[in-house]
Coordinates of C-alpha atoms in Angstrom, one line a residue:
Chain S
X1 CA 77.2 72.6 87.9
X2 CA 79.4 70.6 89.7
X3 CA 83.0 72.5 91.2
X4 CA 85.5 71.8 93.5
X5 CA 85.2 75.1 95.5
X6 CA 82.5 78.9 94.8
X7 CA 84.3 81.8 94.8
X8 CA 82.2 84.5 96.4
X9 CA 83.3 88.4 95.4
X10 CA 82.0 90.9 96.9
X11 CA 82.9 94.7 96.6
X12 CA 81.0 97.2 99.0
X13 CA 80.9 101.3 99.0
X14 CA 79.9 103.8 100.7
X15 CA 80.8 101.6 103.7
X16 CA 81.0 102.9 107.8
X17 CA 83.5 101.1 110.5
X18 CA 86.2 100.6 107.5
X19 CA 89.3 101.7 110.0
X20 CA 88.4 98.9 113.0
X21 CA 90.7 96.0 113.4
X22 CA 87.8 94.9 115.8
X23 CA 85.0 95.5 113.0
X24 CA 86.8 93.2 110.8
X25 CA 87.7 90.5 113.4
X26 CA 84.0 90.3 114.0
X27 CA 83.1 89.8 110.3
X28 CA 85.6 87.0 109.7
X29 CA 84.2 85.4 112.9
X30 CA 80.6 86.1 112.0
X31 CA 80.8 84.6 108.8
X32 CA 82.5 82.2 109.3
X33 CA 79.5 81.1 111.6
X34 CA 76.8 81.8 109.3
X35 CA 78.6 79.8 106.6
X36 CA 79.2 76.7 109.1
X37 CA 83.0 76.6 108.1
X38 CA 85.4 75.6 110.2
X39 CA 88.1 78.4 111.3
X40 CA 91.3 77.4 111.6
X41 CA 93.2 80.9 112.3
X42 CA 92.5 84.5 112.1
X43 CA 94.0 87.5 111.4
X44 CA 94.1 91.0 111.0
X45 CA 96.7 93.5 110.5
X46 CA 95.9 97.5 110.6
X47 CA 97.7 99.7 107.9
X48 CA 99.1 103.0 108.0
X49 CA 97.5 105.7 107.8
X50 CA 94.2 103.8 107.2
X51 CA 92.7 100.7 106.5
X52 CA 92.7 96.9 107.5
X53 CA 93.1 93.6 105.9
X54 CA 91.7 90.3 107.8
X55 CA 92.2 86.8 106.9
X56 CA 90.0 83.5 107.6
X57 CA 91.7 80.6 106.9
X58 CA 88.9 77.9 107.2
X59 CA 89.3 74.3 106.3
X60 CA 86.9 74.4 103.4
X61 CA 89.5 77.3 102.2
X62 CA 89.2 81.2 103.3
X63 CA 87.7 84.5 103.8
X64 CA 89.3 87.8 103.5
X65 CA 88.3 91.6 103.7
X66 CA 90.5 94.4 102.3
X67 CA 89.6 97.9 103.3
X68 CA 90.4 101.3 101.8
X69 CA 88.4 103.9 104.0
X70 CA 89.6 106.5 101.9
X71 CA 87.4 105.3 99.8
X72 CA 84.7 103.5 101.4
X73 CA 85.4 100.7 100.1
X74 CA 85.7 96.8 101.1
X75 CA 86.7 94.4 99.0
X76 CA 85.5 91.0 100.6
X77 CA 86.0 86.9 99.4
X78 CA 84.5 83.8 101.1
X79 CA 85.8 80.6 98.9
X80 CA 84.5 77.2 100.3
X81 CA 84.4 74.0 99.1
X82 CA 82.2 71.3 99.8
X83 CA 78.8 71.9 100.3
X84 CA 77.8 75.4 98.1
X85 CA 76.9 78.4 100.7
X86 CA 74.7 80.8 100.6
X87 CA 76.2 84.6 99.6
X88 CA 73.3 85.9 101.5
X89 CA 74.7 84.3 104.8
X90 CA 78.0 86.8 104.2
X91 CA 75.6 89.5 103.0
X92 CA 73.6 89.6 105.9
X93 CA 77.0 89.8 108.2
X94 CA 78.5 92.8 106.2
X95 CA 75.5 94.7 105.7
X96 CA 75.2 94.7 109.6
X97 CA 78.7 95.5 110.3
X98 CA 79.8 98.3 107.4
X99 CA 76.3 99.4 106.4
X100 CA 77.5 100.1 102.7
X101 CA 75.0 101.9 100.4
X102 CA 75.9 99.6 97.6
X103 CA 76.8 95.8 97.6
X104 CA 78.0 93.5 94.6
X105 CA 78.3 90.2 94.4
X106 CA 79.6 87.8 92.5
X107 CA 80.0 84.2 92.9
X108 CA 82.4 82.1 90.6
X109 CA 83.0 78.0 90.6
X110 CA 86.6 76.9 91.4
X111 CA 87.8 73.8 89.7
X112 CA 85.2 72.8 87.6
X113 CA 84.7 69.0 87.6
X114 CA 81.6 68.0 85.7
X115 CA 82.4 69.1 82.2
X116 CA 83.5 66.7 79.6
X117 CA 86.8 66.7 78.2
X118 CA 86.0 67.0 74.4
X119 CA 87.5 63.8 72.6
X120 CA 88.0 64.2 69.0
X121 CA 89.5 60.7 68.4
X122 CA 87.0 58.9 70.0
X123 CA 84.2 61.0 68.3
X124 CA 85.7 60.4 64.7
X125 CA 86.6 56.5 65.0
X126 CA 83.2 55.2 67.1
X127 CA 79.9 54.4 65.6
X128 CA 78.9 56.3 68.6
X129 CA 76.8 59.9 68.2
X130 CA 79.3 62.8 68.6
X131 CA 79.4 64.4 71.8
X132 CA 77.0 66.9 72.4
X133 CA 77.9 70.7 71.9
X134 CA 77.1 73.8 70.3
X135 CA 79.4 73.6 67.6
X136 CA 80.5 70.6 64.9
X137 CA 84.3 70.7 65.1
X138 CA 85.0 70.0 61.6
X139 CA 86.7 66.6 61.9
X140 CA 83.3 64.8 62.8
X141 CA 81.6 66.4 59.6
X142 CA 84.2 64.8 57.4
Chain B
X1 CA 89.9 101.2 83.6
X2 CA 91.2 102.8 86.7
X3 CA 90.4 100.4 89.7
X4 CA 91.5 100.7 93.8
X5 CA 93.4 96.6 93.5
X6 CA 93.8 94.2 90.7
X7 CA 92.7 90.4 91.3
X8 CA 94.3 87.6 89.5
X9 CA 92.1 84.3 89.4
X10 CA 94.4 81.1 88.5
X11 CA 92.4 77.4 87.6
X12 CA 95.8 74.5 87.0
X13 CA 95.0 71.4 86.1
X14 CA 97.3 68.3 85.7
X15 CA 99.8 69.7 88.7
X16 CA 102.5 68.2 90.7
X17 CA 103.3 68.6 94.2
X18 CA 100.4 69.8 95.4
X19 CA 101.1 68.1 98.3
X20 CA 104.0 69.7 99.7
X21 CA 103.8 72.0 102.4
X22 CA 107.8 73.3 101.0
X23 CA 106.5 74.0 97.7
X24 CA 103.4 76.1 98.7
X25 CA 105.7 78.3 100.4
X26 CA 108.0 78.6 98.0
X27 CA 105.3 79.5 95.1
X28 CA 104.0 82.3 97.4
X29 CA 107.7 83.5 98.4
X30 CA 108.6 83.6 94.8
X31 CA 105.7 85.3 93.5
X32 CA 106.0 88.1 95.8
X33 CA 109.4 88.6 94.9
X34 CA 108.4 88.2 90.9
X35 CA 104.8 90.8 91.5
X36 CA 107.4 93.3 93.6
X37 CA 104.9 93.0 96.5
X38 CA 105.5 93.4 100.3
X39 CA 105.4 90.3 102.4
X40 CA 103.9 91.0 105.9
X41 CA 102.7 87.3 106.7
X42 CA 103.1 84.2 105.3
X43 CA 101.3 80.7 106.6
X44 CA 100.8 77.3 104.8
X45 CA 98.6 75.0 106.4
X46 CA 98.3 71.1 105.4
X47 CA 95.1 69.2 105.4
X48 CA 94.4 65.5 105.8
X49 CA 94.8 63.1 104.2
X50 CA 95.9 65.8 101.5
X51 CA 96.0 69.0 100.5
X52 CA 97.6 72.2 101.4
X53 CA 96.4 76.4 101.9
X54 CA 99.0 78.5 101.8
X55 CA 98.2 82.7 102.4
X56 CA 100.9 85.7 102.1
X57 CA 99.5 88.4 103.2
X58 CA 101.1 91.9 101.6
X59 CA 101.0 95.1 101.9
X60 CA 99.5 95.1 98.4
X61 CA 96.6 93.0 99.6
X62 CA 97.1 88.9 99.2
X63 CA 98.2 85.8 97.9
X64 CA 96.5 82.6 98.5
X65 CA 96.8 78.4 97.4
X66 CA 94.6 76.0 97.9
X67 CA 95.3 72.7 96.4
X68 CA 93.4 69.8 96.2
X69 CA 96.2 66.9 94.8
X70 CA 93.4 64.3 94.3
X71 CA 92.1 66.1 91.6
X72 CA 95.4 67.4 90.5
X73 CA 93.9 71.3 90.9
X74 CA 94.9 73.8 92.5
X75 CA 93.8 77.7 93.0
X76 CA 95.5 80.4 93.4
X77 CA 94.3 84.1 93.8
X78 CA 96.6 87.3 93.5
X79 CA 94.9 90.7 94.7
X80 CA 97.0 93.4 94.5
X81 CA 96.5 97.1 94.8
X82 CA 99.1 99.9 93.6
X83 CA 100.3 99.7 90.4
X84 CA 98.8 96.7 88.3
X85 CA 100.9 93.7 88.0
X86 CA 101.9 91.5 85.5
X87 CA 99.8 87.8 85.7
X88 CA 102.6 86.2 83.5
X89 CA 105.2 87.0 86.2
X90 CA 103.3 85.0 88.7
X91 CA 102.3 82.1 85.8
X92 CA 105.8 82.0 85.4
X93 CA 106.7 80.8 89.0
X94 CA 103.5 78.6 89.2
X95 CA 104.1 76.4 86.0
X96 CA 107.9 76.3 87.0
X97 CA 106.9 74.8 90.9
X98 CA 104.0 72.5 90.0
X99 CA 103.9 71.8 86.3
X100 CA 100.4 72.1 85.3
X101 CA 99.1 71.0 82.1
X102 CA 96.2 73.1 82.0
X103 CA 96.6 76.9 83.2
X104 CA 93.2 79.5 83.1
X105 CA 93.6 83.2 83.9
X106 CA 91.3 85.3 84.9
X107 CA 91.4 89.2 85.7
X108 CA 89.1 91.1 88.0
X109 CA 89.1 95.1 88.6
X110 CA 88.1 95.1 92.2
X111 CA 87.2 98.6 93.5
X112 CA 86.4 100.4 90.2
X113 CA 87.0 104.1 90.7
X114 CA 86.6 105.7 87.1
X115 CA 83.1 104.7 86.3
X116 CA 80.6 107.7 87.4
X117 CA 77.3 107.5 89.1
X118 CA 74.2 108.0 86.5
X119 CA 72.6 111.6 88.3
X120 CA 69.1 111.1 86.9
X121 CA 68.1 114.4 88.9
X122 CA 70.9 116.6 87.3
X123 CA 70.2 114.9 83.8
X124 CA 66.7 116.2 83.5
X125 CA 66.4 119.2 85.4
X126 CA 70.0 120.8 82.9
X127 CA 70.3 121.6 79.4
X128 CA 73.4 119.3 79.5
X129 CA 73.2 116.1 77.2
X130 CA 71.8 112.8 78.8
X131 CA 74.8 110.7 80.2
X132 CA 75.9 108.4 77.7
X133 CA 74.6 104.8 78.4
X134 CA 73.6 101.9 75.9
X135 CA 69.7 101.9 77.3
X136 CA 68.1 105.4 78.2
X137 CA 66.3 105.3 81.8
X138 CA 62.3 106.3 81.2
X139 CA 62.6 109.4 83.7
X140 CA 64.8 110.7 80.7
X141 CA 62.4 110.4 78.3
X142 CA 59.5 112.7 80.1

């Protein structure tokens, strides 16, 4: 299917190196060059008393990683546009960096372009066959 | 379902002035102030030939827009963490600032916390009942 951007999600647990500003400098950076997207800025911010949230703002969009070490937990997102990346790239980086016992993923298209707009006018007044889909809308079988 | 942050996935379609630098700002600025969420950063970003990213970074986690005017789309993701927060109160802002003709809404739990691990080893070695799931795991059956 054909999008405009993919959406990866990914929530990690049971994860080490949750409290580093420097950690999570170095996984923005090393994603972003196993990716092949183009950074544009960087940053991360510590929080108080624990925790870090960076930010990639790349021209085919952004990454960003949310940490609650009370937890073990990362919450991580990597949406690009153009040409459709491989999760595994991220994976690889994260798995290296937090070494969480569990990893999910989840990759969703942004902007859908390449489904038809359903046109019941067109459908009801053409000699034309009715669009194809699962269900009849009633108007065609009339 | 209790969950460590709440993300808010936005698809609009049909939008004006998703070129505007002003605007992006101003969607992010207002939807902090309508979510109740602490602003620590805020950057927008134009692309060429058009196009703009805009990110606010909170205390709460982050807002992001990317918009891509050609197609008249834009994204926007809210990830919150805290108490969970109302999507209509950023839908509101966003229809009001760009006018879309086509909104989709889409909630994520990101960090679930409530859900327990499956113990196969305390299941079968207790007289407690088998945890309840909707297939039963072989070992159980032994």
């Amino acid at each position: 299917m054909k999008a405009i951007g993919r959406h990866i999600i990914l929530e990690m647990w049971g994860c080490r190196n949750l409290d580093s500003v420097d950690v999570a400098e170095r996984a923005l950076r090393e994603m972003v060059d196993a990716l092949d997207v183009t950074l544009l800025d960087l940053r991360v911010y510590p929080f108080s008393p624990v925790g870090v949230t960076g930010m990639a703002i790349v021209s085919e969009s952004h990454l960003v990683i949310h940490t609650w070490p009370e937890h073990g937990y990362a919450a991580v997102d990597v949406f690009t546009c153009g040409a459709p990346r491989d999760p595994e790239a991220a994976v690889n980086v994260l798995r290296r960096l937090f070494a969480p016992e569990r990893i999910g993923v989840m990759e969703i298209n942004r902007g859908q372009l390449d489904l038809p707009d359903h046109d019941l006018t067109a459908a009801a007044s053409s000699s034309t066959p009715a669009p194809r889909h699962t269900r009849t809308p009633a108007a065609l079988s009339a």
